[in-house]
Amino acid sequence: MITRIVVLLIVAFLVALYFPESRATIVEHAGPVVDPVLRLSTEREMNRIANDLKTYQRENFERLPGERQFSDWIEGQYSGGGELDAWGAPYEYRLEDDKFTLRSPGPDGLRATPDDIVVTRPRRF
């Protein structure tokens, strides 16, 4: 029985990935099971992006892409929706004097709520 449920969840997840318009319906019903997996996936991807930004900084005389250039940078780095979190929302990038921050609005899709995923890295000068 458990095997059938797992297989059904995997198939539903794959359908959601293939047909983005079905993602909301599937996630709504499977949210409690799927959200932790999507959260972990998004956290890993955001850490990878942050590490790639640090590499970019080292290779570009300690400069990072500006906030306006971030979407172009991320599209150039990752193909196939790399600029979107697991729920289909674009990552937010903020560049401050001493750090940069990546933010995903998380499962609820709303910014600045408790379920947001935030990754921060210090800037080097």
mmCIF file of N, CA and C in Angstrom:
data_model
loop_
_atom_site.group_PDB
_atom_site.id
_atom_site.type_symbol
_atom_site.label_atom_id
_atom_site.label_comp_id
_atom_site.label_asym_id
_atom_site.label_seq_id
_atom_site.Cartn_x
_atom_site.Cartn_y
_atom_site.Cartn_z
ATOM 1 N N MET A 1 0.819 -1.195 0.000
ATOM 2 C CA MET A 1 0.000 0.000 0.000
ATOM 3 C C MET A 1 0.865 1.262 0.000
ATOM 4 N N ILE A 2 1.859 1.316 0.869
ATOM 5 C CA ILE A 2 2.733 2.483 0.951
ATOM 6 C C ILE A 2 3.487 2.672 -0.359
ATOM 7 N N THR A 3 3.895 1.575 -0.973
ATOM 8 C CA THR A 3 4.599 1.663 -2.245
ATOM 9 C C THR A 3 3.722 2.324 -3.301
ATOM 10 N N ARG A 4 2.461 1.990 -3.342
ATOM 11 C CA ARG A 4 1.541 2.599 -4.310
ATOM 12 C C ARG A 4 1.390 4.097 -4.075
ATOM 13 N N ILE A 5 1.321 4.496 -2.819
ATOM 14 C CA ILE A 5 1.190 5.917 -2.496
ATOM 15 C C ILE A 5 2.449 6.670 -2.932
ATOM 16 N N VAL A 6 3.599 6.087 -2.650
ATOM 17 C CA VAL A 6 4.860 6.727 -3.042
ATOM 18 C C VAL A 6 4.940 6.849 -4.560
ATOM 19 N N VAL A 7 4.588 5.793 -5.269
ATOM 20 C CA VAL A 7 4.609 5.830 -6.735
ATOM 21 C C VAL A 7 3.635 6.880 -7.248
ATOM 22 N N LEU A 8 2.456 6.951 -6.658
ATOM 23 C CA LEU A 8 1.467 7.955 -7.064
ATOM 24 C C LEU A 8 1.990 9.371 -6.830
ATOM 25 N N LEU A 9 2.633 9.610 -5.698
ATOM 26 C CA LEU A 9 3.203 10.927 -5.418
ATOM 27 C C LEU A 9 4.313 11.283 -6.401
ATOM 28 N N ILE A 10 5.140 10.316 -6.738
ATOM 29 C CA ILE A 10 6.214 10.562 -7.703
ATOM 30 C C ILE A 10 5.637 10.893 -9.069
ATOM 31 N N VAL A 11 4.644 10.153 -9.500
ATOM 32 C CA VAL A 11 4.004 10.423 -10.792
ATOM 33 C C VAL A 11 3.350 11.802 -10.784
ATOM 34 N N ALA A 12 2.654 12.128 -9.712
ATOM 35 C CA ALA A 12 2.009 13.442 -9.622
ATOM 36 C C ALA A 12 3.049 14.556 -9.657
ATOM 37 N N PHE A 13 4.162 14.362 -8.973
ATOM 38 C CA PHE A 13 5.223 15.362 -8.966
ATOM 39 C C PHE A 13 5.800 15.534 -10.363
ATOM 40 N N LEU A 14 6.026 14.446 -11.063
ATOM 41 C CA LEU A 14 6.555 14.534 -12.425
ATOM 42 C C LEU A 14 5.570 15.216 -13.361
ATOM 43 N N VAL A 15 4.293 14.942 -13.201
ATOM 44 C CA VAL A 15 3.279 15.619 -14.004
ATOM 45 C C VAL A 15 3.302 17.115 -13.715
ATOM 46 N N ALA A 16 3.434 17.459 -12.456
ATOM 47 C CA ALA A 16 3.479 18.880 -12.081
ATOM 48 C C ALA A 16 4.684 19.574 -12.702
ATOM 49 N N LEU A 17 5.799 18.879 -12.760
ATOM 50 C CA LEU A 17 6.975 19.471 -13.384
ATOM 51 C C LEU A 17 6.794 19.615 -14.894
ATOM 52 N N TYR A 18 6.155 18.647 -15.500
ATOM 53 C CA TYR A 18 5.980 18.681 -16.947
ATOM 54 C C TYR A 18 4.886 19.659 -17.369
ATOM 55 N N PHE A 19 3.814 19.738 -16.598
ATOM 56 C CA PHE A 19 2.701 20.645 -16.889
ATOM 57 C C PHE A 19 2.587 21.663 -15.758
ATOM 58 N N PRO A 20 3.276 22.792 -15.871
ATOM 59 C CA PRO A 20 3.290 23.762 -14.766
ATOM 60 C C PRO A 20 1.909 24.224 -14.332
ATOM 61 N N GLU A 21 0.945 24.252 -15.240
ATOM 62 C CA GLU A 21 -0.394 24.708 -14.851
ATOM 63 C C GLU A 21 -1.075 23.740 -13.875
ATOM 64 N N SER A 22 -0.622 22.495 -13.817
ATOM 65 C CA SER A 22 -1.192 21.525 -12.876
ATOM 66 C C SER A 22 -0.481 21.550 -11.526
ATOM 67 N N ARG A 23 0.643 22.266 -11.446
ATOM 68 C CA ARG A 23 1.459 22.273 -10.234
ATOM 69 C C ARG A 23 0.674 22.728 -9.012
ATOM 70 N N ALA A 24 -0.099 23.790 -9.145
ATOM 71 C CA ALA A 24 -0.819 24.338 -7.994
ATOM 72 C C ALA A 24 -1.806 23.335 -7.417
ATOM 73 N N THR A 25 -2.555 22.656 -8.272
ATOM 74 C CA THR A 25 -3.542 21.684 -7.808
ATOM 75 C C THR A 25 -2.878 20.513 -7.102
ATOM 76 N N ILE A 26 -1.811 20.019 -7.685
ATOM 77 C CA ILE A 26 -1.127 18.867 -7.090
ATOM 78 C C ILE A 26 -0.475 19.256 -5.772
ATOM 79 N N VAL A 27 0.184 20.390 -5.757
ATOM 80 C CA VAL A 27 0.852 20.823 -4.531
ATOM 81 C C VAL A 27 -0.159 21.084 -3.424
ATOM 82 N N GLU A 28 -1.323 21.594 -3.784
ATOM 83 C CA GLU A 28 -2.369 21.844 -2.784
ATOM 84 C C GLU A 28 -2.757 20.557 -2.075
ATOM 85 N N HIS A 29 -2.917 19.480 -2.829
ATOM 86 C CA HIS A 29 -3.349 18.208 -2.239
ATOM 87 C C HIS A 29 -2.205 17.422 -1.599
ATOM 88 N N ALA A 30 -1.032 17.558 -2.157
ATOM 89 C CA ALA A 30 0.104 16.789 -1.650
ATOM 90 C C ALA A 30 1.064 17.654 -0.847
ATOM 91 N N GLY A 31 0.678 18.890 -0.567
ATOM 92 C CA GLY A 31 1.553 19.849 0.104
ATOM 93 C C GLY A 31 2.236 19.342 1.353
ATOM 94 N N PRO A 32 1.513 18.769 2.297
ATOM 95 C CA PRO A 32 2.168 18.335 3.532
ATOM 96 C C PRO A 32 3.268 17.294 3.318
ATOM 97 N N VAL A 33 3.149 16.510 2.262
ATOM 98 C CA VAL A 33 4.156 15.494 1.970
ATOM 99 C C VAL A 33 5.265 16.066 1.086
ATOM 100 N N VAL A 34 4.877 16.867 0.117
ATOM 101 C CA VAL A 34 5.806 17.350 -0.892
ATOM 102 C C VAL A 34 6.592 18.582 -0.430
ATOM 103 N N ASP A 35 5.994 19.461 0.370
ATOM 104 C CA ASP A 35 6.653 20.707 0.754
ATOM 105 C C ASP A 35 8.031 20.521 1.391
ATOM 106 N N PRO A 36 8.221 19.572 2.299
ATOM 107 C CA PRO A 36 9.577 19.407 2.847
ATOM 108 C C PRO A 36 10.608 19.032 1.782
ATOM 109 N N VAL A 37 10.204 18.238 0.815
ATOM 110 C CA VAL A 37 11.114 17.856 -0.268
ATOM 111 C C VAL A 37 11.418 19.068 -1.141
ATOM 112 N N LEU A 38 10.383 19.839 -1.492
ATOM 113 C CA LEU A 38 10.580 21.036 -2.306
ATOM 114 C C LEU A 38 11.412 22.072 -1.557
ATOM 115 N N ARG A 39 11.199 22.174 -0.268
ATOM 116 C CA ARG A 39 11.964 23.124 0.548
ATOM 117 C C ARG A 39 13.447 22.758 0.538
ATOM 118 N N LEU A 40 13.754 21.501 0.752
ATOM 119 C CA LEU A 40 15.143 21.042 0.744
ATOM 120 C C LEU A 40 15.770 21.273 -0.630
ATOM 121 N N SER A 41 15.040 20.976 -1.674
ATOM 122 C CA SER A 41 15.530 21.192 -3.034
ATOM 123 C C SER A 41 15.834 22.667 -3.280
ATOM 124 N N THR A 42 14.938 23.542 -2.848
ATOM 125 C CA THR A 42 15.128 24.979 -3.026
ATOM 126 C C THR A 42 16.317 25.470 -2.206
ATOM 127 N N GLU A 43 16.444 25.010 -0.972
ATOM 128 C CA GLU A 43 17.580 25.417 -0.140
ATOM 129 C C GLU A 43 18.904 25.017 -0.785
ATOM 130 N N ARG A 44 18.962 23.805 -1.312
ATOM 131 C CA ARG A 44 20.187 23.346 -1.974
ATOM 132 C C ARG A 44 20.487 24.190 -3.206
ATOM 133 N N GLU A 45 19.470 24.466 -4.000
ATOM 134 C CA GLU A 45 19.673 25.257 -5.200
ATOM 135 C C GLU A 45 20.117 26.678 -4.845
ATOM 136 N N MET A 46 19.512 27.256 -3.829
ATOM 137 C CA MET A 46 19.886 28.604 -3.418
ATOM 138 C C MET A 46 21.330 28.642 -2.907
ATOM 139 N N ASN A 47 21.755 27.634 -2.189
ATOM 140 C CA ASN A 47 23.143 27.571 -1.734
ATOM 141 C C ASN A 47 24.094 27.423 -2.917
ATOM 142 N N ARG A 48 23.697 26.662 -3.910
ATOM 143 C CA ARG A 48 24.515 26.524 -5.115
ATOM 144 C C ARG A 48 24.618 27.872 -5.839
ATOM 145 N N ILE A 49 23.504 28.589 -5.963
ATOM 146 C CA ILE A 49 23.515 29.908 -6.606
ATOM 147 C C ILE A 49 24.409 30.861 -5.817
ATOM 148 N N ALA A 50 24.276 30.864 -4.489
ATOM 149 C CA ALA A 50 25.109 31.739 -3.654
ATOM 150 C C ALA A 50 26.585 31.418 -3.835
ATOM 151 N N ASN A 51 26.929 30.140 -3.882
ATOM 152 C CA ASN A 51 28.326 29.758 -4.096
ATOM 153 C C ASN A 51 28.804 30.181 -5.484
ATOM 154 N N ASP A 52 27.950 30.061 -6.491
ATOM 155 C CA ASP A 52 28.304 30.500 -7.841
ATOM 156 C C ASP A 52 28.466 32.018 -7.907
ATOM 157 N N LEU A 53 27.670 32.746 -7.143
ATOM 158 C CA LEU A 53 27.843 34.200 -7.063
ATOM 159 C C LEU A 53 29.189 34.551 -6.438
ATOM 160 N N LYS A 54 29.594 33.806 -5.412
ATOM 161 C CA LYS A 54 30.899 34.045 -4.798
ATOM 162 C C LYS A 54 32.027 33.743 -5.790
ATOM 163 N N THR A 55 31.874 32.705 -6.592
ATOM 164 C CA THR A 55 32.860 32.404 -7.631
ATOM 165 C C THR A 55 32.907 33.531 -8.654
ATOM 166 N N TYR A 56 31.743 34.003 -9.064
ATOM 167 C CA TYR A 56 31.664 35.130 -9.994
ATOM 168 C C TYR A 56 32.392 36.337 -9.402
ATOM 169 N N GLN A 57 32.186 36.583 -8.134
ATOM 170 C CA GLN A 57 32.824 37.714 -7.466
ATOM 171 C C GLN A 57 34.347 37.590 -7.518
ATOM 172 N N ARG A 58 34.862 36.397 -7.228
ATOM 173 C CA ARG A 58 36.317 36.184 -7.265
ATOM 174 C C ARG A 58 36.878 36.402 -8.663
ATOM 175 N N GLU A 59 36.127 35.983 -9.670
ATOM 176 C CA GLU A 59 36.592 36.061 -11.053
ATOM 177 C C GLU A 59 36.381 37.427 -11.687
ATOM 178 N N ASN A 60 35.649 38.313 -11.022
ATOM 179 C CA ASN A 60 35.317 39.616 -11.595
ATOM 180 C C ASN A 60 35.734 40.764 -10.688
ATOM 181 N N PHE A 61 36.963 40.675 -10.183
ATOM 182 C CA PHE A 61 37.549 41.757 -9.406
ATOM 183 C C PHE A 61 36.670 42.174 -8.229
ATOM 184 N N GLU A 62 36.109 41.152 -7.562
ATOM 185 C CA GLU A 62 35.302 41.334 -6.347
ATOM 186 C C GLU A 62 33.960 42.020 -6.585
ATOM 187 N N ARG A 63 33.519 42.070 -7.822
ATOM 188 C CA ARG A 63 32.203 42.646 -8.120
ATOM 189 C C ARG A 63 31.170 41.528 -8.245
ATOM 190 N N LEU A 64 29.972 41.834 -7.815
ATOM 191 C CA LEU A 64 28.828 40.936 -7.959
ATOM 192 C C LEU A 64 27.868 41.552 -8.967
ATOM 193 N N PRO A 65 27.014 40.734 -9.583
ATOM 194 C CA PRO A 65 25.996 41.330 -10.455
ATOM 195 C C PRO A 65 25.104 42.261 -9.634
ATOM 196 N N GLY A 66 24.692 43.361 -10.218
ATOM 197 C CA GLY A 66 23.751 44.245 -9.552
ATOM 198 C C GLY A 66 22.377 43.606 -9.502
ATOM 199 N N GLU A 67 21.498 44.176 -8.728
ATOM 200 C CA GLU A 67 20.152 43.624 -8.596
ATOM 201 C C GLU A 67 19.435 43.578 -9.946
ATOM 202 N N ARG A 68 19.646 44.586 -10.778
ATOM 203 C CA ARG A 68 18.996 44.608 -12.096
ATOM 204 C C ARG A 68 19.610 43.591 -13.051
ATOM 205 N N GLN A 69 20.869 43.249 -12.871
ATOM 206 C CA GLN A 69 21.547 42.294 -13.751
ATOM 207 C C GLN A 69 21.370 40.846 -13.285
ATOM 208 N N PHE A 70 20.836 40.654 -12.101
ATOM 209 C CA PHE A 70 20.744 39.306 -11.540
ATOM 210 C C PHE A 70 19.946 38.361 -12.420
ATOM 211 N N SER A 71 18.803 38.787 -12.926
ATOM 212 C CA SER A 71 17.982 37.871 -13.743
ATOM 213 C C SER A 71 18.725 37.463 -15.010
ATOM 214 N N ASP A 72 19.455 38.381 -15.629
ATOM 215 C CA ASP A 72 20.255 38.015 -16.801
ATOM 216 C C ASP A 72 21.377 37.065 -16.420
ATOM 217 N N TRP A 73 22.030 37.343 -15.289
ATOM 218 C CA TRP A 73 23.116 36.480 -14.836
ATOM 219 C C TRP A 73 22.620 35.067 -14.572
ATOM 220 N N ILE A 74 21.509 34.961 -13.843
ATOM 221 C CA ILE A 74 21.029 33.629 -13.465
ATOM 222 C C ILE A 74 20.511 32.860 -14.681
ATOM 223 N N GLU A 75 19.884 33.549 -15.631
ATOM 224 C CA GLU A 75 19.440 32.879 -16.853
ATOM 225 C C GLU A 75 20.629 32.379 -17.663
ATOM 226 N N GLY A 76 21.730 33.143 -17.645
ATOM 227 C CA GLY A 76 22.937 32.712 -18.339
ATOM 228 C C GLY A 76 23.629 31.543 -17.664
ATOM 229 N N GLN A 77 23.483 31.441 -16.361
ATOM 230 C CA GLN A 77 24.139 30.381 -15.592
ATOM 231 C C GLN A 77 23.376 29.062 -15.626
ATOM 232 N N TYR A 78 22.056 29.152 -15.562
ATOM 233 C CA TYR A 78 21.232 27.960 -15.397
ATOM 234 C C TYR A 78 20.142 27.957 -16.461
ATOM 235 N N SER A 79 19.989 26.853 -17.118
ATOM 236 C CA SER A 79 18.930 26.761 -18.123
ATOM 237 C C SER A 79 17.746 25.992 -17.543
ATOM 238 N N GLY A 80 16.612 26.140 -18.160
ATOM 239 C CA GLY A 80 15.443 25.362 -17.755
ATOM 240 C C GLY A 80 14.818 25.777 -16.451
ATOM 241 N N GLY A 81 14.668 27.057 -16.209
ATOM 242 C CA GLY A 81 13.965 27.504 -15.018
ATOM 243 C C GLY A 81 14.824 27.647 -13.790
ATOM 244 N N GLY A 82 16.128 27.797 -13.950
ATOM 245 C CA GLY A 82 17.028 27.944 -12.817
ATOM 246 C C GLY A 82 16.785 29.196 -12.004
ATOM 247 N N GLU A 83 16.044 30.136 -12.554
ATOM 248 C CA GLU A 83 15.757 31.365 -11.822
ATOM 249 C C GLU A 83 14.504 31.250 -10.965
ATOM 250 N N LEU A 84 13.887 30.066 -10.961
ATOM 251 C CA LEU A 84 12.648 29.844 -10.212
ATOM 252 C C LEU A 84 12.865 28.852 -9.083
ATOM 253 N N ASP A 85 12.177 29.081 -7.971
ATOM 254 C CA ASP A 85 12.246 28.119 -6.881
ATOM 255 C C ASP A 85 11.363 26.913 -7.207
ATOM 256 N N ALA A 86 11.288 25.971 -6.301
ATOM 257 C CA ALA A 86 10.537 24.731 -6.552
ATOM 258 C C ALA A 86 9.040 24.961 -6.700
ATOM 259 N N TRP A 87 8.538 26.104 -6.261
ATOM 260 C CA TRP A 87 7.118 26.419 -6.369
ATOM 261 C C TRP A 87 6.819 27.316 -7.566
ATOM 262 N N GLY A 88 7.860 27.628 -8.352
ATOM 263 C CA GLY A 88 7.674 28.408 -9.566
ATOM 264 C C GLY A 88 7.806 29.907 -9.417
ATOM 265 N N ALA A 89 8.257 30.384 -8.265
ATOM 266 C CA ALA A 89 8.440 31.823 -8.044
ATOM 267 C C ALA A 89 9.896 32.206 -8.316
ATOM 268 N N PRO A 90 10.126 33.389 -8.859
ATOM 269 C CA PRO A 90 11.515 33.810 -9.101
ATOM 270 C C PRO A 90 12.231 34.122 -7.783
ATOM 271 N N TYR A 91 13.533 33.840 -7.782
ATOM 272 C CA TYR A 91 14.343 34.182 -6.618
ATOM 273 C C TYR A 91 14.507 35.698 -6.547
ATOM 274 N N GLU A 92 14.530 36.190 -5.341
ATOM 275 C CA GLU A 92 14.794 37.613 -5.096
ATOM 276 C C GLU A 92 16.253 37.741 -4.676
ATOM 277 N N TYR A 93 16.929 38.743 -5.208
ATOM 278 C CA TYR A 93 18.348 38.976 -4.926
ATOM 279 C C TYR A 93 18.506 40.393 -4.419
ATOM 280 N N ARG A 94 19.128 40.547 -3.268
ATOM 281 C CA ARG A 94 19.381 41.862 -2.697
ATOM 282 C C ARG A 94 20.879 41.990 -2.435
ATOM 283 N N LEU A 95 21.422 43.084 -2.901
ATOM 284 C CA LEU A 95 22.839 43.357 -2.745
ATOM 285 C C LEU A 95 22.992 44.523 -1.770
ATOM 286 N N GLU A 96 23.674 44.263 -0.662
ATOM 287 C CA GLU A 96 23.894 45.293 0.349
ATOM 288 C C GLU A 96 25.389 45.560 0.468
ATOM 289 N N ASP A 97 25.754 46.540 1.269
ATOM 290 C CA ASP A 97 27.158 46.914 1.405
ATOM 291 C C ASP A 97 28.041 45.755 1.865
ATOM 292 N N ASP A 98 27.565 44.979 2.819
ATOM 293 C CA ASP A 98 28.401 43.944 3.415
ATOM 294 C C ASP A 98 27.955 42.512 3.119
ATOM 295 N N LYS A 99 26.854 42.340 2.380
ATOM 296 C CA LYS A 99 26.345 40.987 2.109
ATOM 297 C C LYS A 99 25.410 41.004 0.906
ATOM 298 N N PHE A 100 25.087 39.795 0.441
ATOM 299 C CA PHE A 100 24.002 39.649 -0.522
ATOM 300 C C PHE A 100 23.054 38.577 -0.003
ATOM 301 N N THR A 101 21.804 38.703 -0.387
ATOM 302 C CA THR A 101 20.767 37.810 0.105
ATOM 303 C C THR A 101 19.956 37.269 -1.054
ATOM 304 N N LEU A 102 19.707 35.965 -1.024
ATOM 305 C CA LEU A 102 18.776 35.315 -1.938
ATOM 306 C C LEU A 102 17.553 34.930 -1.131
ATOM 307 N N ARG A 103 16.365 35.116 -1.712
ATOM 308 C CA ARG A 103 15.137 34.801 -0.995
ATOM 309 C C ARG A 103 14.171 34.069 -1.931
ATOM 310 N N SER A 104 13.550 33.041 -1.387
ATOM 311 C CA SER A 104 12.443 32.357 -2.033
ATOM 312 C C SER A 104 11.213 32.605 -1.168
ATOM 313 N N PRO A 105 10.067 32.891 -1.794
ATOM 314 C CA PRO A 105 8.882 33.124 -0.966
ATOM 315 C C PRO A 105 8.333 31.854 -0.317
ATOM 316 N N GLY A 106 8.881 30.704 -0.667
ATOM 317 C CA GLY A 106 8.457 29.458 -0.040
ATOM 318 C C GLY A 106 7.118 28.963 -0.536
ATOM 319 N N PRO A 107 6.548 27.990 0.174
ATOM 320 C CA PRO A 107 5.320 27.334 -0.289
ATOM 321 C C PRO A 107 4.122 28.260 -0.453
ATOM 322 N N ASP A 108 4.015 29.289 0.381
ATOM 323 C CA ASP A 108 2.824 30.144 0.274
ATOM 324 C C ASP A 108 2.917 31.152 -0.866
ATOM 325 N N GLY A 109 4.118 31.320 -1.446
ATOM 326 C CA GLY A 109 4.284 32.235 -2.569
ATOM 327 C C GLY A 109 4.278 33.708 -2.196
ATOM 328 N N LEU A 110 4.213 34.011 -0.901
ATOM 329 C CA LEU A 110 4.169 35.396 -0.439
ATOM 330 C C LEU A 110 5.514 35.778 0.151
ATOM 331 N N ARG A 111 5.978 36.964 -0.185
ATOM 332 C CA ARG A 111 7.265 37.442 0.321
ATOM 333 C C ARG A 111 7.121 37.959 1.755
ATOM 334 N N ALA A 112 8.217 37.836 2.486
ATOM 335 C CA ALA A 112 8.309 38.335 3.865
ATOM 336 C C ALA A 112 7.305 37.665 4.803
ATOM 337 N N THR A 113 7.161 36.350 4.662
ATOM 338 C CA THR A 113 6.344 35.561 5.584
ATOM 339 C C THR A 113 7.252 34.518 6.244
ATOM 340 N N PRO A 114 6.805 33.898 7.316
ATOM 341 C CA PRO A 114 7.675 32.972 8.054
ATOM 342 C C PRO A 114 8.194 31.770 7.255
ATOM 343 N N ASP A 115 7.521 31.398 6.168
ATOM 344 C CA ASP A 115 7.988 30.220 5.438
ATOM 345 C C ASP A 115 9.003 30.551 4.341
ATOM 346 N N ASP A 116 9.414 31.823 4.228
ATOM 347 C CA ASP A 116 10.424 32.193 3.242
ATOM 348 C C ASP A 116 11.723 31.439 3.509
ATOM 349 N N ILE A 117 12.457 31.191 2.437
ATOM 350 C CA ILE A 117 13.777 30.574 2.543
ATOM 351 C C ILE A 117 14.777 31.666 2.203
ATOM 352 N N VAL A 118 15.740 31.886 3.086
ATOM 353 C CA VAL A 118 16.694 32.978 2.910
ATOM 354 C C VAL A 118 18.114 32.429 3.029
ATOM 355 N N VAL A 119 18.957 32.819 2.066
ATOM 356 C CA VAL A 119 20.373 32.466 2.090
ATOM 357 C C VAL A 119 21.153 33.772 1.986
ATOM 358 N N THR A 120 22.067 33.987 2.908
ATOM 359 C CA THR A 120 22.868 35.210 2.943
ATOM 360 C C THR A 120 24.346 34.839 2.928
ATOM 361 N N ARG A 121 25.103 35.612 2.167
ATOM 362 C CA ARG A 121 26.564 35.434 2.134
ATOM 363 C C ARG A 121 27.216 36.802 2.310
ATOM 364 N N PRO A 122 28.340 36.846 3.026
ATOM 365 C CA PRO A 122 29.061 38.114 3.157
ATOM 366 C C PRO A 122 29.735 38.489 1.842
ATOM 367 N N ARG A 123 29.880 39.781 1.627
ATOM 368 C CA ARG A 123 30.647 40.274 0.480
ATOM 369 C C ARG A 123 32.086 40.448 0.906
ATOM 370 N N ARG A 124 32.978 40.125 0.029
ATOM 371 C CA ARG A 124 34.401 40.377 0.280
ATOM 372 C C ARG A 124 34.793 41.615 -0.493
ATOM 373 N N PHE A 125 35.751 42.337 0.033
ATOM 374 C CA PHE A 125 36.246 43.521 -0.665
ATOM 375 C C PHE A 125 37.744 43.428 -0.825
#
